[in-house]
Every structure is written in structure tokens, then in C-alpha cells.
Amino acid sequence: MITVDGRTGNVYEGVIKTEVKRWDPTQYKTRTKLFVNLEDPETAVEVYKIFDGIGLMRTEFVILEAKYHPEFLQHFDLFKQRYEEAIKAGKKTFEFFLEPNVPVEEAKELIEEIEKDTAGYENKLHFIRDKLAQIYIKTAEAFWPKPVTIRLSDFKSDEYRGMKGGKYVEKIEKYPMAGFRGVRRYVSERYREAFKQTELAAMRMAIKEKGMTNIIMLVPEIRSIPKEVVPLKEMVSEVFEDPSFADKLLFMFEVPANALICRDFTEQTKIGWSIGSNDLTKGVLDIDRDNEDLKDLWNEADPAVLAAVKRVIDTSHSMDPVRTVSICGEGPSNNDLFFEKLIEYGIDSISVNIDVGGERRKRLWEIEREIDEGKRPGAVLPPAFRK
């Protein structure tokens, strides 16, 4: 019998007794909002009273549960047609998009599985849409009226390729981390229709049709204003049939370009930013966090990363109207110095992992007191409330 610490990876012999720390969320009142990175929507009800909102809920896990590559489902009828033509012609394989030789037996099994799972759906993309909408609505209701930040999908090409049907439509990239992901995928000619009919349609169902206005759409991996932001906002306006929703997109601050022309990007959102500490650190320091040879260089509190963070906070708070800045990722949960600097810089909200919520709330309260008493640098009042 062994015990494994899920946070540290340490393995212990025997059963280690653990103590669940209970804490009163009302004990430490803070100006800076403390949000939660929600990994499992089923826990939303349990943590509602503890946190001020959800700072990050990923869309990817729902898409994974749906099993099928959205772009493949978009072309499912064509796939089935090619299969039937091959059978009629007595062929053992047929060509479909990237795959020149799809075995008919393989296609038969996939077609039968999809038709069973999506029974009742003439448009197979609506199978994914409804799964997404159900989770969005359920989570938003559990946290109502607190903000629920839901990040639109940010799968990399290798992850999409691993889904059923993925190998037929998803190219192999040499460097998926800097490849066809985020907004670039949404607005692309090949994927835009699948995105509109799944993720954006689900957002419309939850926000506009069900009234879950506490949902905030978080947009990842933004690299270009004219080639990504502008067409994305046009798509949102089209799907929601209301251009005002295009101004309600929260941008992820994770690409160095976001810092270099920060004001230009910030002008494109009426809400503000959520800093993605993981990708920002990777991008600014040009580090693969999984490379053991570079492990000692990984540091969210590196001066270069902190400079980028301070720039987006200062820029956002200097604009009229003021844009807010939040942060998600592992940095605020694991790096004490980074956590302290965020508060000193006047960030509006910090999203942390569930297991550190109590200790981070207490530390946040302590740091704000030190700032108020002049014992450390920082804003006495949240920048969003300055005249």
C-alpha cells in the first residue's frame, strides 16, 4: 500500500493520514477578488461560498467527452458518402481529406459508432453544441450571480488529431505549441463553421437564450488584431445576432505580442484581460517547461515576466473605461513571490487552484493590510476604483 501526493508527485510507503483544512471564507475580506481554477464542474456547488467567482473553466474536457473531432463531424455526411461509394464500387479503401486510403471496415465501425452516439441529430455538430451548453448552463447556475469565466477551446493539433476522426482532417505539426490553435483555428476557413456551430452556438444558448449573463467568454492565444481579433468579433456578432457581445470578450494575455503592443490589443476589449501565467512564462522566457535541462530557469517571478504583467495591469487601468485584469494558470498557486507581486501591482482578481484557496485568501488579506499600512509598495485602493 502506498500514498501518492497529487500536488508534489511524492510517493510514500503505507497509508498517510491526511487532515482536510476547513476555513471560513468570510474571515478574510479582501478587495482583490479570489477566483478558482475549476477543473471539475461537478464541484462548482461545493466551492461557491469559498470563492468570488470562477477564473478559469476549460472547454476542452467537454469536447474530449464528445470524442469526435468537430471538423470531422462537420464533414460526416461526405465521409459516409465516400464510404458508400467505395462499397458500391467494390473497393477496400477510399480517399478522404488527408487520408488517401481509409479502410472501408474502419470507416464502417466509425460511422456506426457516430450514428449511435448522435442518434436524433441531423446536424452532428449540434451533438457537441448541446453537451457544451449543458455544462456551461449548469456551472453558471451553480455560481450565479458570481462571474464564471469559460475559456474557449485551446487544443493543439496533436491533441485534436488524437480524437476520433482527427487523423483524417488534422495535419501533423512540428511545433504544435506555436501552431494552429486558439483564435487562429476559430477564424480559419477550414474550422470556422465547426467553431460557430459548437462553441459559439453553445455560448449563445447559455448566455443569450438561458440568461446566464454571469458567463464570461475567455479567448486564448491571441496573436494578431486584423487577422484574428477582428474576424472573431465579426463571428461573435453574427452568431449572437448582436454586435454588443463582441465587446464582451475577455482576452488571454499569454503571447509576448500582447505586451509589446498592449494598448492596441486592450482597445479591442471592453472587459480586459486574464493573464495565462503558464504560456506567458513560456513565451517570454522561451522555455519548454517540460524540459528537465531548463527546469531551473522556469520562474513566473522572473523580472521579464513581471515586467509584462505590470505593463498589462498599468495599461488596462489607465484606459477609459478601465479594463480589469485577472490571472489564471499555476503561477499564483505555486509561486509565492509571483502571487505577492500581482497584489502589489494592483491586479483586480487572482484565480487559484481549489486546494490552496484557504491559504491564498489569508495571504492576500495580509498583503493588502501591509500595503494599506505602508509596509510594502502597492495600491491602497484597487486601480479600478480610482478617480
Short mmCIF file of C-alpha atoms in Angstrom, two decimals:
data_model
loop_
_atom_site.label_atom_id
_atom_site.label_comp_id
_atom_site.label_asym_id
_atom_site.label_seq_id
_atom_site.Cartn_x
_atom_site.Cartn_y
_atom_site.Cartn_z
CA MET A 1 0.00 0.00 0.00
CA ILE A 2 1.36 3.43 -0.93
CA THR A 3 0.19 7.05 -0.76
CA VAL A 4 0.77 9.44 -3.68
CA ASP A 5 0.76 13.22 -3.18
CA GLY A 6 -1.05 14.52 -6.26
CA ARG A 7 0.45 18.00 -5.97
CA THR A 8 4.12 17.14 -5.48
CA GLY A 9 4.31 13.71 -7.06
CA ASN A 10 5.92 12.28 -3.92
CA VAL A 11 5.24 8.62 -3.14
CA TYR A 12 5.08 7.37 0.48
CA GLU A 13 5.03 3.85 1.84
CA GLY A 14 1.82 2.90 3.63
CA VAL A 15 -1.29 4.98 4.21
CA ILE A 16 -0.58 8.57 5.26
CA LYS A 17 -3.21 10.18 7.43
CA THR A 18 -4.41 13.47 5.99
CA GLU A 19 -6.31 16.33 7.51
CA VAL A 20 -8.75 18.39 5.48
CA LYS A 21 -8.31 22.05 6.43
CA ARG A 22 -11.62 23.84 6.80
CA TRP A 23 -11.66 27.60 6.58
CA ASP A 24 -14.21 30.33 6.86
CA PRO A 25 -14.31 32.31 3.60
CA THR A 26 -15.85 35.28 5.40
CA GLN A 27 -12.97 35.54 7.86
CA TYR A 28 -10.69 37.44 5.48
CA LYS A 29 -12.36 40.15 3.43
CA THR A 30 -10.20 41.33 0.53
CA ARG A 31 -10.51 43.98 -2.16
CA THR A 32 -8.78 41.79 -4.71
CA LYS A 33 -11.16 39.05 -5.83
CA LEU A 34 -10.09 35.44 -5.32
CA PHE A 35 -11.33 33.16 -8.09
CA VAL A 36 -10.92 29.42 -8.61
CA ASN A 37 -9.47 27.37 -11.46
CA LEU A 38 -12.32 24.88 -11.81
CA GLU A 39 -11.17 21.52 -13.15
CA ASP A 40 -14.41 19.64 -12.47
CA PRO A 41 -17.74 21.47 -12.97
CA GLU A 42 -19.35 18.96 -10.61
CA THR A 43 -17.54 20.70 -7.72
CA ALA A 44 -18.98 24.14 -8.55
CA VAL A 45 -21.72 23.93 -5.92
CA GLU A 46 -19.22 22.84 -3.25
CA VAL A 47 -16.84 25.78 -3.74
CA TYR A 48 -19.40 28.52 -4.46
CA LYS A 49 -19.20 30.05 -0.97
CA ILE A 50 -15.42 29.89 -0.83
CA PHE A 51 -14.50 31.85 -3.96
CA ASP A 52 -15.64 35.12 -5.55
CA GLY A 53 -16.06 33.50 -8.95
CA ILE A 54 -14.56 31.09 -11.44
CA GLY A 55 -11.42 32.46 -13.05
CA LEU A 56 -10.89 29.57 -15.44
CA MET A 57 -13.04 26.72 -16.66
CA ARG A 58 -11.76 24.93 -19.72
CA THR A 59 -13.94 23.88 -22.64
CA GLU A 60 -11.63 21.10 -23.79
CA PHE A 61 -12.76 18.42 -21.35
CA VAL A 62 -16.33 18.57 -22.68
CA ILE A 63 -15.13 18.29 -26.26
CA LEU A 64 -12.99 15.32 -25.25
CA GLU A 65 -16.04 13.64 -23.72
CA ALA A 66 -17.83 14.12 -27.04
CA LYS A 67 -14.99 12.02 -28.55
CA TYR A 68 -15.24 13.22 -32.13
CA HIS A 69 -13.19 15.88 -33.91
CA PRO A 70 -15.59 18.78 -34.61
CA GLU A 71 -14.23 19.38 -38.11
CA PHE A 72 -14.69 15.70 -38.93
CA LEU A 73 -18.29 15.77 -37.70
CA GLN A 74 -18.86 18.77 -39.94
CA HIS A 75 -17.95 16.58 -42.92
CA PHE A 76 -19.50 13.36 -41.61
CA ASP A 77 -22.10 13.15 -44.40
CA LEU A 78 -19.34 13.39 -47.00
CA PHE A 79 -17.33 10.71 -45.18
CA LYS A 80 -20.35 8.40 -45.19
CA GLN A 81 -20.98 9.16 -48.86
CA ARG A 82 -17.39 8.28 -49.79
CA TYR A 83 -17.69 5.05 -47.80
CA GLU A 84 -20.92 4.04 -49.56
CA GLU A 85 -19.40 4.83 -52.96
CA ALA A 86 -16.41 2.64 -52.13
CA ILE A 87 -18.65 -0.25 -51.07
CA LYS A 88 -20.72 0.08 -54.24
CA ALA A 89 -17.57 0.06 -56.36
CA GLY A 90 -16.15 -2.94 -54.51
CA LYS A 91 -13.15 -1.00 -53.19
CA LYS A 92 -11.39 -1.81 -49.93
CA THR A 93 -10.25 1.78 -49.29
CA PHE A 94 -11.23 5.31 -50.23
CA GLU A 95 -9.71 8.78 -50.06
CA PHE A 96 -10.92 11.34 -47.54
CA PHE A 97 -9.18 14.67 -46.93
CA LEU A 98 -5.69 13.93 -45.51
CA GLU A 99 -6.02 10.15 -45.64
CA PRO A 100 -5.57 8.62 -49.12
CA ASN A 101 -6.50 5.09 -48.05
CA VAL A 102 -9.28 4.82 -45.48
CA PRO A 103 -10.11 1.12 -44.96
CA VAL A 104 -13.82 0.52 -45.50
CA GLU A 105 -14.03 -1.72 -42.42
CA GLU A 106 -12.52 1.03 -40.27
CA ALA A 107 -14.94 3.55 -41.76
CA LYS A 108 -17.89 1.23 -41.17
CA GLU A 109 -17.12 0.92 -37.45
CA LEU A 110 -16.66 4.69 -37.06
CA ILE A 111 -19.88 5.50 -38.92
CA GLU A 112 -21.89 3.06 -36.81
CA GLU A 113 -20.42 4.46 -33.59
CA ILE A 114 -21.14 8.07 -34.55
CA GLU A 115 -24.69 7.33 -35.65
CA LYS A 116 -25.36 5.53 -32.38
CA ASP A 117 -23.92 8.33 -30.21
CA THR A 118 -25.55 11.14 -32.18
CA ALA A 119 -28.93 9.50 -32.77
CA GLY A 120 -31.55 12.17 -33.31
CA TYR A 121 -29.05 14.76 -34.52
CA GLU A 122 -29.33 15.57 -38.21
CA ASN A 123 -26.53 18.10 -37.74
CA LYS A 124 -23.82 16.15 -35.92
CA LEU A 125 -22.13 19.34 -34.70
CA HIS A 126 -25.17 20.02 -32.53
CA PHE A 127 -24.25 16.90 -30.55
CA ILE A 128 -21.16 18.76 -29.29
CA ARG A 129 -23.04 22.06 -29.02
CA ASP A 130 -25.61 20.62 -26.65
CA LYS A 131 -23.01 18.94 -24.44
CA LEU A 132 -21.15 22.24 -24.12
CA ALA A 133 -24.29 24.28 -23.45
CA GLN A 134 -25.43 21.86 -20.76
CA ILE A 135 -22.16 22.21 -18.82
CA TYR A 136 -21.99 25.98 -19.34
CA ILE A 137 -25.53 26.49 -18.00
CA LYS A 138 -25.14 24.07 -15.10
CA THR A 139 -21.91 25.72 -13.91
CA ALA A 140 -23.21 29.27 -14.35
CA GLU A 141 -26.36 28.43 -12.38
CA ALA A 142 -24.30 26.91 -9.56
CA PHE A 143 -22.22 30.10 -9.25
CA TRP A 144 -24.95 32.65 -10.01
CA PRO A 145 -24.56 35.62 -9.87
CA LYS A 146 -20.78 35.37 -9.47
CA PRO A 147 -18.68 35.56 -12.65
CA VAL A 148 -17.91 32.31 -14.45
CA THR A 149 -15.01 32.62 -16.88
CA ILE A 150 -15.12 29.91 -19.54
CA ARG A 151 -12.17 29.63 -21.86
CA LEU A 152 -12.91 28.74 -25.45
CA SER A 153 -11.03 25.66 -26.66
CA ASP A 154 -7.26 25.76 -26.95
CA PHE A 155 -6.40 22.25 -28.07
CA LYS A 156 -3.19 21.87 -30.04
CA SER A 157 -3.18 20.00 -33.33
CA ASP A 158 -1.68 16.82 -31.83
CA GLU A 159 -4.48 16.73 -29.25
CA TYR A 160 -7.16 17.23 -31.90
CA ARG A 161 -5.56 14.57 -34.08
CA GLY A 162 -5.96 12.07 -31.26
CA MET A 163 -9.75 12.44 -31.30
CA LYS A 164 -11.90 10.10 -33.35
CA GLY A 165 -11.86 11.21 -36.97
CA GLY A 166 -8.96 13.53 -36.20
CA LYS A 167 -6.38 11.78 -38.35
CA TYR A 168 -8.48 12.44 -41.45
CA VAL A 169 -8.64 16.22 -41.04
CA GLU A 170 -5.84 17.31 -38.68
CA LYS A 171 -2.36 17.94 -40.04
CA ILE A 172 0.77 16.90 -38.17
CA GLU A 173 2.68 19.96 -36.96
CA LYS A 174 6.33 20.08 -35.98
CA TYR A 175 5.67 22.53 -33.13
CA PRO A 176 2.01 22.39 -32.05
CA MET A 177 2.53 24.78 -29.11
CA ALA A 178 3.13 27.62 -31.58
CA GLY A 179 0.87 26.24 -34.26
CA PHE A 180 -2.75 26.04 -35.35
CA ARG A 181 -4.51 26.78 -32.08
CA GLY A 182 -6.65 29.34 -30.30
CA VAL A 183 -8.16 32.16 -32.32
CA ARG A 184 -6.23 31.24 -35.45
CA ARG A 185 -8.15 27.97 -35.56
CA TYR A 186 -11.53 29.60 -34.84
CA VAL A 187 -11.32 32.10 -37.70
CA SER A 188 -9.68 29.80 -40.26
CA GLU A 189 -11.62 28.94 -43.39
CA ARG A 190 -11.49 25.21 -42.62
CA TYR A 191 -12.62 25.35 -38.99
CA ARG A 192 -14.76 28.46 -38.57
CA GLU A 193 -18.08 26.74 -39.33
CA ALA A 194 -17.42 23.96 -36.81
CA PHE A 195 -16.47 26.56 -34.20
CA LYS A 196 -19.57 28.65 -34.84
CA GLN A 197 -21.91 25.67 -34.64
CA THR A 198 -20.38 24.19 -31.49
CA GLU A 199 -18.68 26.56 -29.06
CA LEU A 200 -20.20 29.88 -30.11
CA ALA A 201 -23.66 28.36 -30.54
CA ALA A 202 -23.38 26.82 -27.05
CA MET A 203 -22.36 30.20 -25.62
CA ARG A 204 -25.36 31.82 -27.27
CA MET A 205 -27.69 29.19 -25.80
CA ALA A 206 -26.28 29.70 -22.31
CA ILE A 207 -25.85 33.49 -22.26
CA LYS A 208 -28.50 34.91 -24.56
CA GLU A 209 -31.21 32.26 -24.53
CA LYS A 210 -30.92 30.98 -20.93
CA GLY A 211 -29.91 34.32 -19.42
CA MET A 212 -26.65 33.15 -17.85
CA THR A 213 -25.11 36.61 -18.15
CA ASN A 214 -22.53 35.83 -15.49
CA ILE A 215 -20.64 33.79 -18.11
CA ILE A 216 -17.55 35.49 -19.48
CA MET A 217 -16.06 34.20 -22.73
CA LEU A 218 -12.28 33.91 -22.47
CA VAL A 219 -10.32 33.93 -25.73
CA PRO A 220 -6.89 32.20 -25.77
CA GLU A 221 -3.74 32.60 -27.86
CA ILE A 222 -4.39 35.99 -29.50
CA ARG A 223 -1.56 36.92 -31.87
CA SER A 224 -2.97 39.44 -34.35
CA ILE A 225 -5.60 42.15 -34.29
CA PRO A 226 -6.51 42.34 -38.01
CA LYS A 227 -6.15 38.63 -38.75
CA GLU A 228 -7.64 37.19 -35.57
CA VAL A 229 -9.41 39.64 -33.26
CA VAL A 230 -11.39 41.48 -35.94
CA PRO A 231 -12.76 38.36 -37.70
CA LEU A 232 -13.51 36.69 -34.36
CA LYS A 233 -15.59 39.66 -33.22
CA GLU A 234 -17.46 39.56 -36.53
CA MET A 235 -18.25 35.87 -35.95
CA VAL A 236 -19.48 36.52 -32.42
CA SER A 237 -21.72 39.35 -33.66
CA GLU A 238 -23.12 37.04 -36.34
CA VAL A 239 -23.85 34.07 -34.07
CA PHE A 240 -25.33 36.18 -31.25
CA GLU A 241 -27.11 38.44 -33.75
CA ASP A 242 -25.97 41.33 -31.59
CA PRO A 243 -22.68 43.23 -32.07
CA SER A 244 -22.54 44.20 -28.39
CA PHE A 245 -21.49 40.65 -27.48
CA ALA A 246 -18.28 41.10 -29.48
CA ASP A 247 -17.20 43.69 -26.91
CA LYS A 248 -17.75 41.24 -24.06
CA LEU A 249 -14.78 39.01 -24.87
CA LEU A 250 -12.09 38.61 -22.23
CA PHE A 251 -8.64 38.24 -23.77
CA MET A 252 -5.91 35.93 -22.52
CA PHE A 253 -2.60 37.71 -22.00
CA GLU A 254 -0.09 35.00 -22.84
CA VAL A 255 1.71 35.92 -26.07
CA PRO A 256 4.68 38.37 -25.97
CA ALA A 257 2.99 40.40 -28.72
CA ASN A 258 0.23 41.20 -26.22
CA ALA A 259 2.78 43.01 -24.05
CA LEU A 260 4.69 44.73 -26.86
CA ILE A 261 1.60 46.47 -28.29
CA CYS A 262 -0.52 46.17 -25.18
CA ARG A 263 -2.62 49.30 -25.66
CA ASP A 264 -3.58 48.32 -29.21
CA PHE A 265 -4.82 44.92 -28.06
CA THR A 266 -6.53 46.32 -24.96
CA GLU A 267 -8.55 48.75 -27.07
CA GLN A 268 -10.19 45.72 -28.69
CA THR A 269 -11.84 44.54 -25.46
CA LYS A 270 -14.26 46.42 -23.26
CA ILE A 271 -13.71 43.96 -20.40
CA GLY A 272 -9.99 43.37 -20.12
CA TRP A 273 -7.50 40.55 -19.72
CA SER A 274 -6.87 37.28 -17.96
CA ILE A 275 -3.16 36.53 -17.73
CA GLY A 276 -2.23 32.96 -18.63
CA SER A 277 0.80 32.57 -16.40
CA ASN A 278 1.95 29.27 -17.93
CA ASP A 279 2.03 30.29 -21.59
CA LEU A 280 3.19 33.81 -20.78
CA THR A 281 6.23 32.49 -18.90
CA LYS A 282 6.94 30.03 -21.70
CA GLY A 283 6.67 32.74 -24.34
CA VAL A 284 8.62 35.48 -22.59
CA LEU A 285 11.47 33.21 -21.47
CA ASP A 286 11.30 30.89 -24.50
CA ILE A 287 11.28 27.84 -22.23
CA ASP A 288 9.78 24.38 -22.57
CA ARG A 289 8.58 23.79 -19.01
CA ASP A 290 8.73 20.00 -19.54
CA ASN A 291 12.41 20.06 -20.49
CA GLU A 292 14.44 18.86 -17.49
CA ASP A 293 17.53 20.72 -18.73
CA LEU A 294 15.66 24.04 -18.48
CA LYS A 295 13.66 23.36 -15.34
CA ASP A 296 15.75 25.68 -13.16
CA LEU A 297 15.04 28.61 -15.50
CA TRP A 298 11.27 28.32 -15.22
CA ASN A 299 10.07 31.14 -12.96
CA GLU A 300 6.86 33.16 -13.20
CA ALA A 301 8.53 35.78 -10.99
CA ASP A 302 11.36 36.32 -13.48
CA PRO A 303 11.86 40.09 -13.97
CA ALA A 304 10.96 39.83 -17.66
CA VAL A 305 7.67 38.06 -16.91
CA LEU A 306 6.86 40.51 -14.13
CA ALA A 307 7.55 43.43 -16.48
CA ALA A 308 5.00 42.05 -18.95
CA VAL A 309 2.45 41.53 -16.16
CA LYS A 310 2.92 45.04 -14.80
CA ARG A 311 2.57 46.51 -18.27
CA VAL A 312 -0.83 44.93 -18.92
CA ILE A 313 -2.14 45.94 -15.49
CA ASP A 314 -0.92 49.54 -15.79
CA THR A 315 -2.17 49.85 -19.37
CA SER A 316 -5.60 48.40 -18.62
CA HIS A 317 -6.12 50.57 -15.56
CA SER A 318 -5.06 53.73 -17.41
CA MET A 319 -7.75 53.38 -20.06
CA ASP A 320 -11.22 54.89 -20.10
CA PRO A 321 -13.27 52.95 -19.33
CA VAL A 322 -10.96 50.98 -17.04
CA ARG A 323 -10.33 47.40 -18.11
CA THR A 324 -9.87 44.77 -15.42
CA VAL A 325 -7.04 42.25 -15.21
CA SER A 326 -7.25 38.76 -13.76
CA ILE A 327 -4.85 35.83 -13.83
CA CYS A 328 -5.16 32.07 -14.10
CA GLY A 329 -2.64 29.28 -14.53
CA GLU A 330 -0.40 27.61 -11.98
CA GLY A 331 1.74 30.63 -11.10
CA PRO A 332 -0.47 32.26 -8.43
CA SER A 333 -1.00 28.90 -6.73
CA ASN A 334 2.62 27.73 -6.67
CA ASN A 335 4.89 30.78 -6.72
CA ASP A 336 4.72 32.90 -3.54
CA LEU A 337 6.75 35.84 -4.86
CA PHE A 338 4.71 35.96 -8.05
CA PHE A 339 1.50 35.96 -6.00
CA GLU A 340 2.75 38.87 -3.88
CA LYS A 341 3.82 40.93 -6.90
CA LEU A 342 0.40 40.56 -8.50
CA ILE A 343 -1.20 42.17 -5.47
CA GLU A 344 1.43 44.91 -5.28
CA TYR A 345 0.80 45.74 -8.94
CA GLY A 346 -2.92 46.14 -8.24
CA ILE A 347 -4.38 43.20 -10.15
CA ASP A 348 -8.17 43.00 -9.89
CA SER A 349 -8.60 39.27 -9.33
CA ILE A 350 -6.48 36.15 -8.92
CA SER A 351 -7.58 32.63 -9.80
CA VAL A 352 -6.01 29.75 -7.87
CA ASN A 353 -6.39 26.01 -7.51
CA ILE A 354 -9.03 24.74 -5.08
CA ASP A 355 -6.54 23.15 -2.69
CA VAL A 356 -4.71 26.42 -1.93
CA GLY A 357 -7.80 28.63 -1.69
CA GLY A 358 -7.72 28.99 2.09
CA GLU A 359 -4.05 29.82 2.47
CA ARG A 360 -4.08 32.16 -0.54
CA ARG A 361 -7.10 34.06 0.80
CA LYS A 362 -5.35 34.60 4.13
CA ARG A 363 -2.10 35.65 2.46
CA LEU A 364 -3.98 38.01 0.15
CA TRP A 365 -5.59 39.66 3.17
CA GLU A 366 -2.20 40.00 4.89
CA ILE A 367 -0.55 41.59 1.86
CA GLU A 368 -3.38 44.08 1.38
CA ARG A 369 -3.03 45.10 5.04
CA GLU A 370 0.72 45.59 4.59
CA ILE A 371 0.05 47.78 1.56
CA ASP A 372 -2.55 49.84 3.44
CA GLU A 373 -0.13 50.33 6.33
CA GLY A 374 2.68 51.42 4.01
CA LYS A 375 4.83 48.39 4.79
CA ARG A 376 5.10 47.32 1.17
CA PRO A 377 4.60 49.03 -2.22
CA GLY A 378 1.27 48.82 -3.94
CA ALA A 379 -2.07 50.47 -4.48
CA VAL A 380 -4.01 51.28 -1.34
CA LEU A 381 -7.22 51.17 -3.37
CA PRO A 382 -7.89 48.87 -6.31
CA PRO A 383 -6.99 50.77 -9.51
CA ALA A 384 -10.44 50.12 -10.97
CA PHE A 385 -11.91 52.37 -8.26
CA ARG A 386 -9.53 55.28 -8.70
CA LYS A 387 -10.99 58.55 -9.88
#
